[in-house]
């Protein structure tokens, strides 16, 4: 017979997150919905609890846990509000995890400590208006010029991309042509505030109102060549999504 009970450490975390959700988030989250406002202070408190660093090693400011532990925390947050839960999930899985899994050691040292501490948020710019979350349909381009990537294009429905604590967006872009004539698609870190990178207004949504979701545009946006995340062209073979308009 399977034993579904959590181990002592994970159960202790679950109780802490549950208490935080009920006592801190529940009493005030309705006001953020009414004001269409991002709950920055709540996110910072989540960072102080160590939630953004759960699946990352201690050497980068994480807790040395795993994805299961993160899922336990997400479940408890989502019992009270899904906006806060998706902010955590996207910040970890879409903002920080690509850097941890595919980034250089320099990129990890530069970005992960603040992301793991919840002092900053990262976003992932994949979705586009004409292709949804189909990476193969990416139209945003990036060309190498004088040691810099020059990025042009736009993204849609990007979570955590325009908050006052957003530090970066990892953008998918066409960086060339493969030998078979297909698109070479790569991922590049674009720090917030980079000239040529513009963040649109928050979308008016039916749900997840306290979650930050925006359109992004790039007009001759220049970042260093070393901002490439992982191998050039790595995303060229990414499977084409059935859900073509899933927010990212």
Tab-separated table of C-alpha atoms in Angstrom:
chain	number	residue	atom	x	y	z
A	1	UNK	CA	0.000	0.000	0.000
A	2	UNK	CA	1.298	3.430	-0.948
A	3	UNK	CA	1.916	5.916	1.839
A	4	UNK	CA	0.788	9.360	0.678
A	5	UNK	CA	1.876	11.131	3.832
A	6	UNK	CA	4.450	13.883	3.439
A	7	UNK	CA	7.778	13.584	5.178
A	8	UNK	CA	8.237	15.694	8.283
A	9	UNK	CA	10.144	18.524	6.589
A	10	UNK	CA	7.726	18.859	3.675
A	11	UNK	CA	4.716	18.737	5.991
A	12	UNK	CA	6.238	21.527	8.066
A	13	UNK	CA	6.654	23.631	4.911
A	14	UNK	CA	3.088	22.914	3.837
A	15	UNK	CA	1.768	24.153	7.171
A	16	UNK	CA	3.851	27.335	6.989
A	17	UNK	CA	2.633	28.113	3.461
A	18	UNK	CA	-0.958	27.293	4.401
A	19	UNK	CA	-0.786	29.635	7.381
A	20	UNK	CA	0.741	32.375	5.227
A	21	UNK	CA	-1.960	31.958	2.573
A	22	UNK	CA	-4.809	32.114	5.079
A	23	UNK	CA	-3.468	34.826	7.366
A	24	UNK	CA	-1.601	37.089	4.942
A	25	UNK	CA	-2.957	36.572	1.424
A	26	UNK	CA	-6.659	35.870	2.014
A	27	UNK	CA	-7.514	39.044	3.969
A	28	UNK	CA	-6.083	41.429	1.373
A	29	UNK	CA	-5.987	39.775	-2.058
A	30	UNK	CA	-9.493	40.984	-2.937
A	31	UNK	CA	-8.282	44.570	-2.777
A	32	UNK	CA	-5.581	43.861	-5.329
A	33	UNK	CA	-8.197	42.406	-7.666
A	34	UNK	CA	-10.394	45.479	-7.292
A	35	UNK	CA	-7.481	47.851	-7.885
A	36	UNK	CA	-6.041	45.689	-10.673
A	37	UNK	CA	-2.751	45.841	-8.800
A	38	UNK	CA	0.162	43.454	-8.526
A	39	UNK	CA	0.741	42.299	-4.896
A	40	UNK	CA	4.412	43.253	-4.688
A	41	UNK	CA	4.598	43.166	-0.880
A	42	UNK	CA	3.056	39.694	-0.775
A	43	UNK	CA	5.556	38.450	-3.350
A	44	UNK	CA	8.420	39.855	-1.291
A	45	UNK	CA	7.114	38.056	1.783
A	46	UNK	CA	6.952	34.836	-0.235
A	47	UNK	CA	10.583	35.440	-1.053
A	48	UNK	CA	11.409	35.857	2.621
A	49	UNK	CA	9.780	32.465	3.241
A	50	UNK	CA	12.180	30.982	0.691
A	51	UNK	CA	9.474	29.867	-1.747
A	52	UNK	CA	11.194	31.150	-4.899
A	53	UNK	CA	14.336	29.208	-4.059
A	54	UNK	CA	12.721	25.863	-3.228
A	55	UNK	CA	14.041	23.726	-6.133
A	56	UNK	CA	17.451	25.376	-6.463
A	57	UNK	CA	20.813	24.506	-4.855
A	58	UNK	CA	22.003	26.484	-1.845
A	59	UNK	CA	25.069	27.697	-3.774
A	60	UNK	CA	22.755	29.944	-5.811
A	61	UNK	CA	20.644	31.072	-2.886
A	62	UNK	CA	18.110	28.256	-3.076
A	63	UNK	CA	16.822	25.831	-0.474
A	64	UNK	CA	18.179	22.641	-2.011
A	65	UNK	CA	14.701	21.142	-2.428
A	66	UNK	CA	12.943	19.727	-5.458
A	67	UNK	CA	9.931	20.305	-7.697
A	68	UNK	CA	7.677	18.210	-5.488
A	69	UNK	CA	8.297	20.604	-2.622
A	70	UNK	CA	7.485	23.521	-4.920
A	71	UNK	CA	4.248	21.827	-5.981
A	72	UNK	CA	3.201	21.421	-2.340
A	73	UNK	CA	3.702	25.159	-1.817
A	74	UNK	CA	1.840	26.006	-5.031
A	75	UNK	CA	-1.119	23.864	-3.997
A	76	UNK	CA	-1.464	25.647	-0.666
A	77	UNK	CA	-1.214	29.088	-2.273
A	78	UNK	CA	-3.727	28.191	-4.990
A	79	UNK	CA	-6.281	27.123	-2.376
A	80	UNK	CA	-6.523	30.836	-1.536
A	81	UNK	CA	-5.555	32.612	-4.773
A	82	UNK	CA	-4.329	31.357	-8.140
A	83	UNK	CA	-2.812	34.722	-9.083
A	84	UNK	CA	-0.225	34.419	-6.343
A	85	UNK	CA	0.371	30.760	-7.164
A	86	UNK	CA	1.033	31.455	-10.857
A	87	UNK	CA	3.374	34.303	-9.930
A	88	UNK	CA	5.482	31.833	-7.961
A	89	UNK	CA	5.234	29.057	-10.552
A	90	UNK	CA	6.185	31.333	-13.462
A	91	UNK	CA	8.925	33.049	-11.498
A	92	UNK	CA	10.537	29.706	-10.690
A	93	UNK	CA	9.824	27.520	-13.718
A	94	UNK	CA	9.876	30.103	-16.519
A	95	UNK	CA	12.080	32.847	-15.127
A	96	UNK	CA	14.806	31.178	-13.080
A	97	UNK	CA	14.848	27.516	-14.147
A	98	UNK	CA	16.050	28.069	-17.764
A	99	UNK	CA	19.057	29.958	-16.407
A	100	UNK	CA	19.759	27.232	-13.850
A	101	UNK	CA	19.424	24.368	-16.336
A	102	UNK	CA	21.006	25.893	-19.438
A	103	UNK	CA	22.774	29.092	-18.432
A	104	UNK	CA	26.502	29.654	-18.022
A	105	UNK	CA	28.021	29.782	-14.570
A	106	UNK	CA	28.388	33.534	-14.965
A	107	UNK	CA	24.672	33.870	-15.784
A	108	UNK	CA	23.751	31.743	-12.770
A	109	UNK	CA	25.891	33.812	-10.428
A	110	UNK	CA	24.545	37.055	-11.857
A	111	UNK	CA	20.817	36.314	-11.827
A	112	UNK	CA	19.885	33.366	-9.614
A	113	UNK	CA	20.588	34.770	-6.128
A	114	UNK	CA	18.052	37.589	-6.505
A	115	UNK	CA	15.532	35.334	-8.282
A	116	UNK	CA	15.833	32.627	-5.602
A	117	UNK	CA	15.421	35.201	-2.843
A	118	UNK	CA	12.244	36.605	-4.395
A	119	UNK	CA	13.922	40.004	-4.577
A	120	UNK	CA	13.417	39.891	-8.350
A	121	UNK	CA	11.211	38.118	-10.859
A	122	UNK	CA	12.052	36.629	-14.230
A	123	UNK	CA	9.706	36.012	-17.160
A	124	UNK	CA	9.782	33.850	-20.295
A	125	UNK	CA	8.830	35.472	-23.598
A	126	UNK	CA	7.621	32.703	-25.901
A	127	UNK	CA	3.978	33.388	-26.818
A	128	UNK	CA	3.266	35.587	-29.839
A	129	UNK	CA	-0.053	36.913	-31.128
A	130	UNK	CA	0.081	34.998	-34.402
A	131	UNK	CA	1.414	31.683	-33.141
A	132	UNK	CA	0.461	31.266	-29.508
A	133	UNK	CA	2.913	29.049	-27.619
A	134	UNK	CA	4.099	27.265	-30.779
A	135	UNK	CA	7.854	27.872	-30.629
A	136	UNK	CA	8.170	26.933	-34.285
A	137	UNK	CA	5.924	29.838	-35.247
A	138	UNK	CA	8.209	32.413	-33.606
A	139	UNK	CA	8.604	35.584	-35.691
A	140	UNK	CA	10.661	37.689	-33.281
A	141	UNK	CA	14.206	37.885	-34.652
A	142	UNK	CA	17.674	38.410	-33.191
A	143	UNK	CA	20.804	38.998	-35.248
A	144	UNK	CA	24.402	39.230	-34.108
A	145	UNK	CA	25.977	42.598	-34.803
A	146	UNK	CA	29.226	43.874	-33.292
A	147	UNK	CA	29.074	41.446	-30.373
A	148	UNK	CA	25.423	42.136	-29.572
A	149	UNK	CA	22.067	40.548	-30.278
A	150	UNK	CA	19.743	43.008	-32.020
A	151	UNK	CA	16.187	41.914	-31.240
A	152	UNK	CA	13.015	42.922	-33.110
A	153	UNK	CA	9.473	41.635	-32.668
A	154	UNK	CA	6.762	41.264	-30.048
A	155	UNK	CA	5.413	38.837	-27.451
A	156	UNK	CA	1.941	38.447	-25.910
A	157	UNK	CA	0.478	37.197	-22.596
A	158	UNK	CA	3.841	37.174	-20.790
A	159	UNK	CA	3.543	36.543	-17.039
A	160	UNK	CA	5.657	38.535	-14.525
A	161	UNK	CA	7.090	40.695	-17.314
A	162	UNK	CA	6.254	44.200	-16.099
A	163	UNK	CA	6.278	44.293	-12.300
A	164	UNK	CA	8.419	46.721	-10.347
A	165	UNK	CA	10.596	43.783	-9.290
A	166	UNK	CA	10.973	42.161	-12.738
A	167	UNK	CA	14.682	41.933	-13.576
A	168	UNK	CA	14.646	40.075	-16.877
A	169	UNK	CA	12.733	38.344	-19.644
A	170	UNK	CA	14.159	35.325	-21.450
A	171	UNK	CA	13.061	35.762	-25.066
A	172	UNK	CA	12.765	33.184	-27.837
A	173	UNK	CA	13.876	34.544	-31.204
A	174	UNK	CA	14.822	33.395	-34.672
A	175	UNK	CA	18.604	33.713	-34.799
A	176	UNK	CA	19.243	32.186	-38.207
A	177	UNK	CA	18.345	29.423	-40.648
A	178	UNK	CA	19.041	25.718	-40.190
A	179	UNK	CA	20.708	23.642	-42.932
A	180	UNK	CA	17.306	22.192	-43.849
A	181	UNK	CA	15.875	25.684	-44.320
A	182	UNK	CA	13.936	25.749	-41.050
A	183	UNK	CA	14.171	28.384	-38.351
A	184	UNK	CA	17.048	28.424	-35.899
A	185	UNK	CA	15.382	29.496	-32.623
A	186	UNK	CA	17.364	30.504	-29.550
A	187	UNK	CA	16.725	32.035	-26.120
A	188	UNK	CA	18.266	35.328	-24.986
A	189	UNK	CA	18.190	37.210	-21.675
A	190	UNK	CA	16.844	40.752	-21.970
A	191	UNK	CA	17.227	42.751	-18.723
A	192	UNK	CA	14.364	45.054	-17.762
A	193	UNK	CA	14.937	48.635	-18.841
A	194	UNK	CA	17.087	47.742	-21.850
A	195	UNK	CA	16.665	50.425	-24.557
A	196	UNK	CA	14.368	49.204	-27.317
A	197	UNK	CA	12.502	46.864	-24.942
A	198	UNK	CA	8.986	48.142	-24.174
A	199	UNK	CA	6.456	46.611	-21.784
A	200	UNK	CA	2.750	47.165	-22.496
A	201	UNK	CA	-0.083	47.798	-20.058
A	202	UNK	CA	-1.465	44.983	-17.930
A	203	UNK	CA	-4.143	42.953	-19.711
A	204	UNK	CA	-7.703	43.204	-18.422
A	205	UNK	CA	-8.507	39.579	-17.544
A	206	UNK	CA	-11.482	37.562	-16.300
A	207	UNK	CA	-9.349	35.686	-13.748
A	208	UNK	CA	-5.859	35.820	-12.235
A	209	UNK	CA	-6.401	39.562	-11.861
A	210	UNK	CA	-3.545	40.007	-9.394
A	211	UNK	CA	-1.122	38.286	-11.774
A	212	UNK	CA	1.019	40.469	-14.054
A	213	UNK	CA	0.461	39.634	-17.740
A	214	UNK	CA	1.558	41.921	-20.569
A	215	UNK	CA	2.510	42.406	-24.202
A	216	UNK	CA	6.178	43.063	-24.966
A	217	UNK	CA	7.816	44.729	-27.957
A	218	UNK	CA	11.408	44.900	-29.146
A	219	UNK	CA	12.713	47.541	-31.537
A	220	UNK	CA	16.418	47.201	-32.299
A	221	UNK	CA	16.855	46.089	-28.691
A	222	UNK	CA	20.541	45.333	-28.093
A	223	UNK	CA	21.958	42.955	-25.480
A	224	UNK	CA	25.436	41.356	-25.225
A	225	UNK	CA	26.110	38.209	-27.232
A	226	UNK	CA	26.817	36.374	-23.964
A	227	UNK	CA	23.153	36.795	-22.970
A	228	UNK	CA	22.386	33.717	-25.087
A	229	UNK	CA	20.922	31.011	-22.819
A	230	UNK	CA	22.124	27.533	-23.720
A	231	UNK	CA	23.145	26.451	-27.184
A	232	UNK	CA	22.234	28.564	-30.161
A	233	UNK	CA	19.290	26.990	-31.981
A	234	UNK	CA	18.304	24.777	-29.052
A	235	UNK	CA	14.610	25.711	-29.359
A	236	UNK	CA	14.465	24.830	-33.059
A	237	UNK	CA	13.417	21.259	-32.231
A	238	UNK	CA	10.966	22.179	-29.443
A	239	UNK	CA	7.654	20.283	-29.917
A	240	UNK	CA	4.818	22.273	-31.421
A	241	UNK	CA	2.167	22.930	-28.759
A	242	UNK	CA	-1.411	21.814	-29.187
A	243	UNK	CA	-2.585	24.664	-26.976
A	244	UNK	CA	-1.510	27.492	-29.255
A	245	UNK	CA	-2.697	30.352	-27.066
A	246	UNK	CA	-1.536	29.283	-23.658
A	247	UNK	CA	-0.133	32.254	-21.684
A	248	UNK	CA	3.603	32.330	-21.046
